[in-house]
Short mmCIF file of C-alpha atoms in Angstrom, two decimals:
data_model
loop_
_atom_site.label_atom_id
_atom_site.label_comp_id
_atom_site.label_asym_id
_atom_site.label_seq_id
_atom_site.Cartn_x
_atom_site.Cartn_y
_atom_site.Cartn_z
CA MET A 149 155.12 82.47 125.23
CA LYS A 150 152.70 81.94 128.12
CA LEU A 151 152.51 85.68 128.68
CA MET A 152 151.80 86.21 124.98
CA LYS A 153 148.93 83.68 125.09
CA LEU A 154 147.47 85.30 128.20
CA ALA A 155 147.62 88.69 126.53
CA ALA A 156 145.90 87.32 123.44
CA VAL A 157 143.09 85.80 125.54
CA GLY A 158 142.73 89.06 127.46
CA ALA A 159 142.51 91.04 124.23
CA ALA A 160 139.90 88.63 122.90
CA LEU A 161 137.81 88.96 126.04
CA LEU A 162 138.07 92.75 125.92
CA PHE A 163 136.99 92.82 122.27
CA ALA A 164 134.09 90.50 123.02
CA GLY A 165 132.99 92.76 125.83
CA THR A 166 132.95 95.82 123.62
CA THR A 167 131.40 94.42 120.45
CA ALA A 168 127.78 95.54 119.91
CA GLN A 169 125.21 92.85 120.43
CA ALA A 170 122.13 92.75 118.28
CA GLY A 171 119.18 93.56 120.42
CA GLU A 172 115.40 93.19 120.22
CA THR A 173 114.69 96.59 118.71
CA TYR A 174 117.33 96.45 115.92
CA SER A 175 116.34 92.91 114.98
CA ALA A 176 112.65 93.82 114.92
CA VAL A 177 113.27 96.86 112.74
CA LYS A 178 115.25 94.88 110.17
CA ALA A 179 112.65 92.09 110.13
CA ARG A 180 109.76 94.58 109.73
CA GLY A 181 111.40 96.51 106.93
CA PHE A 182 110.88 100.07 108.22
CA VAL A 183 111.59 102.28 111.19
CA GLN A 184 108.69 103.39 113.40
CA CYS A 185 109.39 106.92 114.67
CA GLY A 186 107.56 108.84 117.34
CA VAL A 187 107.18 112.47 116.23
CA ASN A 188 105.42 115.66 117.24
CA ALA A 189 101.86 115.73 116.03
CA GLY A 190 102.42 119.01 114.21
CA LEU A 191 105.34 121.35 114.90
CA PRO A 192 106.31 123.31 111.75
CA GLY A 193 109.99 122.94 110.92
CA PHE A 194 110.42 119.96 113.26
CA SER A 195 107.72 117.44 112.34
CA GLN A 196 104.53 118.11 110.38
CA ALA A 197 102.57 116.30 107.72
CA ASP A 198 101.72 118.28 104.60
CA SER A 199 98.42 118.22 102.69
CA LYS A 200 99.42 114.94 101.07
CA GLY A 201 100.33 113.29 104.38
CA VAL A 202 104.11 113.57 103.77
CA TRP A 203 106.00 114.18 107.02
CA LYS A 204 108.70 116.88 106.94
CA GLY A 205 110.97 118.61 109.47
CA ILE A 206 114.36 118.42 111.10
CA ASP A 207 113.17 115.70 113.48
CA VAL A 208 111.63 113.78 110.58
CA ASP A 209 114.98 114.05 108.80
CA MET A 210 116.57 112.36 111.82
CA CYS A 211 114.17 109.45 111.36
CA ARG A 212 114.78 109.39 107.61
CA ALA A 213 118.50 109.28 108.28
CA VAL A 214 118.13 106.17 110.41
CA ALA A 215 116.04 104.52 107.68
CA ALA A 216 118.64 105.40 105.03
CA MET A 217 121.38 103.99 107.23
CA VAL A 218 119.67 100.70 107.94
CA PHE A 219 117.83 100.05 104.64
CA GLY A 220 119.58 102.29 102.14
CA ASP A 221 116.18 103.99 101.63
CA ALA A 222 115.15 107.07 103.58
CA SER A 223 111.48 106.50 102.78
CA LYS A 224 111.38 103.26 104.82
CA PHE A 225 109.88 104.81 107.94
CA LYS A 226 106.51 105.43 109.44
CA ALA A 227 105.65 108.31 111.70
CA THR A 228 103.54 108.02 114.84
CA PRO A 229 102.33 111.45 116.03
CA LEU A 230 102.55 111.70 119.83
CA THR A 231 101.60 114.26 122.45
CA THR A 232 103.99 115.13 125.25
CA GLN A 233 102.01 112.87 127.55
CA GLN A 234 102.13 109.92 125.12
CA ARG A 235 105.72 110.10 123.92
CA PHE A 236 107.64 108.21 126.64
CA THR A 237 104.97 105.54 127.12
CA ALA A 238 104.97 104.89 123.37
CA LEU A 239 108.72 104.39 123.37
CA GLN A 240 108.72 102.33 126.59
CA SER A 241 106.00 100.01 125.30
CA GLY A 242 107.65 99.40 121.91
CA GLU A 243 104.97 101.20 119.95
CA VAL A 244 107.81 103.19 118.38
CA ASP A 245 111.45 102.29 117.82
CA VAL A 246 112.91 105.76 118.35
CA LEU A 247 111.58 109.04 119.56
CA THR A 248 112.52 111.88 117.16
CA ARG A 249 110.29 114.42 118.78
CA ASN A 250 111.90 117.66 120.11
CA THR A 251 112.61 116.01 123.44
CA THR A 252 115.02 117.38 126.01
CA ALA A 253 117.80 115.10 127.23
CA THR A 254 118.01 115.13 131.05
CA MET A 255 119.59 113.00 133.70
CA THR A 256 116.18 112.09 135.18
CA ARG A 257 114.92 110.83 131.84
CA ASP A 258 118.08 108.81 131.23
CA THR A 259 117.99 107.21 134.72
CA THR A 260 114.35 106.67 135.63
CA LEU A 261 112.39 105.92 132.42
CA GLY A 262 114.32 103.03 130.96
CA LEU A 263 115.22 105.29 128.03
CA MET A 264 118.38 107.09 126.94
CA SER A 265 119.30 110.00 124.72
CA ALA A 266 121.25 109.18 121.58
CA GLY A 267 122.53 112.67 120.79
CA VAL A 268 121.50 116.29 120.27
CA ASN A 269 120.14 117.52 116.94
CA TYR A 270 119.08 120.94 118.23
CA TYR A 271 120.45 123.00 121.12
CA ASP A 272 117.55 125.07 122.37
CA SER A 273 116.50 127.16 125.36
CA GLN A 274 113.13 127.92 126.99
CA GLY A 275 111.63 131.32 126.62
CA VAL A 276 108.32 133.21 126.47
CA LEU A 277 106.24 134.61 123.61
CA VAL A 278 104.12 137.74 124.20
CA LYS A 279 101.96 140.02 122.17
CA LYS A 280 103.75 143.23 121.16
CA SER A 281 100.69 145.11 122.33
CA LEU A 282 101.42 144.04 125.92
CA GLY A 283 104.35 146.48 125.85
CA VAL A 284 106.72 144.10 127.70
CA LYS A 285 110.43 143.97 126.79
CA SER A 286 111.70 141.57 129.47
CA ALA A 287 110.36 138.54 131.28
CA THR A 288 111.21 140.33 134.55
CA GLU A 289 108.15 142.48 133.84
CA LEU A 290 105.78 139.48 133.94
CA GLY A 291 104.97 139.37 137.67
CA GLY A 292 101.41 138.10 138.17
CA ALA A 293 101.05 137.01 134.52
CA ALA A 294 98.95 134.02 133.42
CA VAL A 295 101.32 131.70 131.58
CA CYS A 296 100.28 128.87 129.19
CA VAL A 297 102.50 125.88 129.80
CA LEU A 298 102.60 122.29 128.53
CA GLN A 299 101.67 119.68 131.08
CA GLY A 300 104.13 116.87 131.89
CA THR A 301 107.24 118.60 130.53
CA THR A 302 110.47 120.02 131.90
CA THR A 303 108.99 123.34 130.83
CA GLU A 304 106.73 123.42 133.90
CA LEU A 305 109.67 122.99 136.28
CA ASN A 306 111.87 125.48 134.49
CA LEU A 307 109.08 128.07 134.53
CA ALA A 308 108.50 127.71 138.24
CA ASP A 309 112.26 127.77 138.98
CA TRP A 310 112.83 130.95 136.93
CA PHE A 311 109.90 132.89 138.45
CA ARG A 312 110.83 131.75 141.97
CA SER A 313 114.46 132.78 141.51
CA HIS A 314 113.34 136.25 140.37
CA LYS A 315 110.83 136.53 143.21
CA LEU A 316 107.92 136.86 140.80
CA ASP A 317 104.44 135.30 141.01
CA PHE A 318 102.65 133.77 138.07
CA LYS A 319 99.45 131.85 137.32
CA PRO A 320 100.02 128.62 135.29
CA VAL A 321 97.41 127.76 132.65
CA VAL A 322 98.08 124.09 131.91
CA ILE A 323 97.51 122.93 128.33
CA ASN A 324 97.97 119.58 126.54
CA THR A 325 99.42 120.55 123.16
CA SER A 326 101.43 123.46 121.75
CA GLU A 327 98.64 124.27 119.32
CA GLU A 328 96.09 124.38 122.13
CA GLY A 329 98.45 126.65 124.12
CA PHE A 330 98.84 129.09 121.23
CA ARG A 331 95.03 129.22 120.69
CA THR A 332 94.54 129.82 124.40
CA PHE A 333 97.15 132.54 124.28
CA GLU A 334 95.56 134.19 121.24
CA SER A 335 92.13 134.12 122.88
CA GLY A 336 93.49 136.07 125.85
CA ARG A 337 93.11 133.35 128.53
CA CYS A 338 96.83 133.66 129.24
CA ASP A 339 99.13 136.65 128.94
CA VAL A 340 102.14 134.72 127.62
CA VAL A 341 103.01 131.23 126.41
CA THR A 342 106.22 129.46 127.35
CA SER A 343 108.09 126.68 125.53
CA ASP A 344 111.34 126.01 123.79
CA LYS A 345 112.25 129.04 121.71
CA SER A 346 112.33 126.97 118.54
CA GLN A 347 108.76 125.88 119.22
CA LEU A 348 107.72 129.45 119.96
CA GLY A 349 109.21 130.51 116.62
CA SER A 350 107.32 127.71 114.90
CA LEU A 351 104.01 128.75 116.49
CA ARG A 352 104.62 132.39 115.64
CA ALA A 353 105.43 131.51 112.00
CA SER A 354 102.17 129.56 111.69
CA SER A 355 100.09 132.51 112.86
CA ALA A 356 98.15 134.69 110.44
CA THR A 357 99.86 137.74 112.01
CA PRO A 358 103.37 136.65 113.08
CA ASP A 359 104.61 140.25 113.39
CA ASP A 360 102.17 140.78 116.29
CA TYR A 361 104.35 138.66 118.57
CA ILE A 362 107.85 138.76 120.05
CA ILE A 363 110.03 136.25 121.88
CA LEU A 364 111.57 137.88 124.97
CA PRO A 365 115.34 137.68 125.36
CA GLU A 366 115.63 135.69 128.60
CA ASP A 367 116.62 132.02 128.56
CA PHE A 368 114.89 130.01 131.26
CA SER A 369 116.89 126.83 130.71
CA LYS A 370 119.16 124.74 128.55
CA GLU A 371 117.17 122.45 126.24
CA PRO A 372 119.37 119.95 124.34
CA LEU A 373 116.81 118.24 122.05
CA GLY A 374 117.47 114.92 120.31
CA PRO A 375 116.44 111.35 119.61
CA MET A 376 115.75 108.86 122.37
CA VAL A 377 115.72 105.06 122.42
CA ARG A 378 114.97 102.31 124.92
CA GLN A 379 117.78 101.05 127.10
CA GLY A 380 119.03 97.51 126.59
CA ASP A 381 119.79 97.49 122.84
CA ASP A 382 123.27 98.93 122.46
CA GLU A 383 123.43 98.25 118.72
CA TRP A 384 120.20 100.17 117.97
CA PHE A 385 121.41 102.99 120.20
CA MET A 386 124.60 103.20 118.15
CA VAL A 387 122.69 103.18 114.86
CA VAL A 388 120.69 106.23 115.91
CA ARG A 389 123.72 107.95 117.43
CA TRP A 390 125.94 107.44 114.35
CA ALA A 391 123.21 108.43 111.90
CA LEU A 392 123.16 111.84 113.56
CA ASN A 393 126.96 112.04 113.74
CA ALA A 394 127.25 111.22 110.03
CA MET A 395 125.08 114.21 109.16
CA VAL A 396 127.09 116.54 111.40
CA GLU A 397 130.50 115.29 110.24
CA ALA A 398 129.45 115.49 106.61
CA GLU A 399 128.83 119.20 107.05
CA GLU A 400 132.21 119.63 108.79
CA TYR A 401 133.95 118.24 105.71
CA GLY A 402 131.78 120.13 103.21
CA ILE A 403 130.05 117.00 101.94
CA THR A 404 126.54 117.81 100.66
CA SER A 405 123.76 115.91 98.88
CA LYS A 406 124.74 117.85 95.74
CA ASN A 407 128.52 117.34 95.66
CA LEU A 408 128.51 113.91 97.20
CA ASP A 409 129.55 111.93 94.11
CA GLU A 410 132.34 114.38 93.31
CA MET A 411 133.56 113.96 96.92
CA LEU A 412 134.07 110.23 96.29
CA LYS A 413 137.26 111.30 94.47
CA SER A 414 138.61 113.26 97.46
CA PRO A 415 142.09 112.23 98.70
CA ASN A 416 141.13 113.22 102.26
CA PRO A 417 141.18 109.97 104.28
CA ASN A 418 138.43 111.22 106.62
CA ILE A 419 136.07 111.85 103.69
CA GLN A 420 137.03 108.47 102.20
CA ARG A 421 136.03 106.73 105.44
CA ILE A 422 132.74 108.63 105.74
CA LEU A 423 131.70 107.77 102.19
CA GLY A 424 132.94 104.18 102.34
CA VAL A 425 135.69 104.63 99.72
CA SER A 426 138.14 103.19 102.22
CA GLY A 427 137.67 101.15 105.38
CA ASP A 428 134.45 99.42 106.39
CA MET A 429 133.02 101.53 109.16
CA GLY A 430 129.56 100.03 109.06
CA LYS A 431 130.68 96.43 109.55
CA GLY A 432 130.41 96.56 113.33
CA LEU A 433 126.72 97.41 113.00
CA GLY A 434 125.95 94.97 110.23
CA LEU A 435 125.79 97.74 107.61
CA ASP A 436 127.40 98.09 104.20
CA LYS A 437 130.10 100.63 103.37
CA LYS A 438 127.61 103.14 101.92
CA TRP A 439 125.59 103.68 105.09
CA ALA A 440 126.71 107.29 105.52
CA TYR A 441 126.67 107.94 101.76
CA ASN A 442 123.01 106.90 101.70
CA ILE A 443 122.14 109.30 104.53
CA ILE A 444 123.83 112.29 102.89
CA LYS A 445 122.56 111.48 99.41
CA GLN A 446 118.92 111.10 100.46
CA VAL A 447 118.60 113.36 103.53
CA GLY A 448 121.57 115.74 103.29
CA ASN A 449 124.09 116.89 105.87
CA TYR A 450 123.04 118.55 109.11
CA GLY A 451 123.36 122.07 107.72
CA GLU A 452 121.14 121.23 104.69
CA SER A 453 118.48 119.77 106.97
CA PHE A 454 118.63 122.77 109.28
CA GLU A 455 118.42 125.32 106.49
CA ARG A 456 115.47 123.85 104.62
CA ASN A 457 113.43 123.10 107.70
CA ILE A 458 114.03 125.83 110.27
CA GLY A 459 116.86 128.07 108.97
CA MET A 460 116.84 131.48 107.32
CA GLY A 461 115.56 129.98 104.09
CA SER A 462 112.50 128.51 105.84
CA PRO A 463 109.34 130.20 107.21
CA LEU A 464 110.78 129.94 110.76
CA LYS A 465 113.93 131.91 109.83
CA LEU A 466 115.91 130.68 112.82
CA GLU A 467 119.61 131.52 112.95
CA ARG A 468 122.12 128.73 113.49
CA GLY A 469 123.28 130.12 116.85
CA LEU A 470 124.46 127.34 119.09
CA ASN A 471 123.63 124.86 116.30
CA ALA A 472 126.36 126.24 114.06
CA GLN A 473 129.49 124.14 113.53
CA TRP A 474 131.96 124.29 116.39
CA ALA A 475 134.50 126.02 114.13
CA LYS A 476 131.93 128.75 113.34
CA GLY A 477 130.91 129.78 116.85
CA GLY A 478 128.42 127.03 117.60
CA VAL A 479 128.57 123.78 119.56
CA MET A 480 127.73 121.22 116.87
CA TYR A 481 130.67 118.85 116.97
CA ALA A 482 130.61 115.36 115.41
CA TRP A 483 132.30 112.33 116.86
CA PRO A 484 134.86 111.17 114.31
CA ILE A 485 134.00 108.34 111.93
CA ARG A 486 137.21 106.39 112.13
#
């Protein structure tokens, strides 16, 4: 009997140590009534305001998913446009609750900034964009080139590492925004522009003459892009992480914004848990059973978000590539909701 009591106490202590504790950010978000998201000031397909001031993009959908999860309403968010220099300070200071701004997850950022990555919503790589008229087919032909590169990013380091490893010289032309970099590139002040390939595709698509440019085949780096939050609020971290996982897992099980209500009748226990038909998966985060249902209904699954914002049905026409489901040759793999 004594051993049984000790075991019960130990189990209680273990459970207490692993239960999420409401932190400052999550409490503030609920009290405020909306999520404040830091986004790119204007990157087509990822985050951009239209002529009516409505923000759209795959990163904006990440923000909308968090709002739908917490409030049952994907419109309960506000976007704060941030430059690469402003983004981390804005998150550190509490100006924004979450950074959903094409930001690379790295060990340095997780261990030195007081921030942490909550997942990956786009697997990218760094590359270079050149004018077709330059006649270059490979980045190995760019010795001595002037390269437009964003200041204060991992892009600068990757660029220097790649050129050094290939024993090539280059002249960096430091710029503050992607738009400035593309304008500088178009004006001829630099020979090429480097960034994440998704961003290069976005800049090319926004050009009046997109067919004049090509993205060279070399990958300078791995760039896992995703939302970031401040350290110290485990519950808020889990909200953001599981909002993303719900979108990815919904696609795995074929749940879409269009067939969602029909899927409520599915006998599949995994689908039942995702949609709140059985179990109460949101209880540990203070959410109702329909938290994932609300995300899928109002924002869509990951594949739907990808396709309308940056996929082949969008102006960017990006293939899924690494961002395809793991069972279809990609690396998108959701943590199970169970």
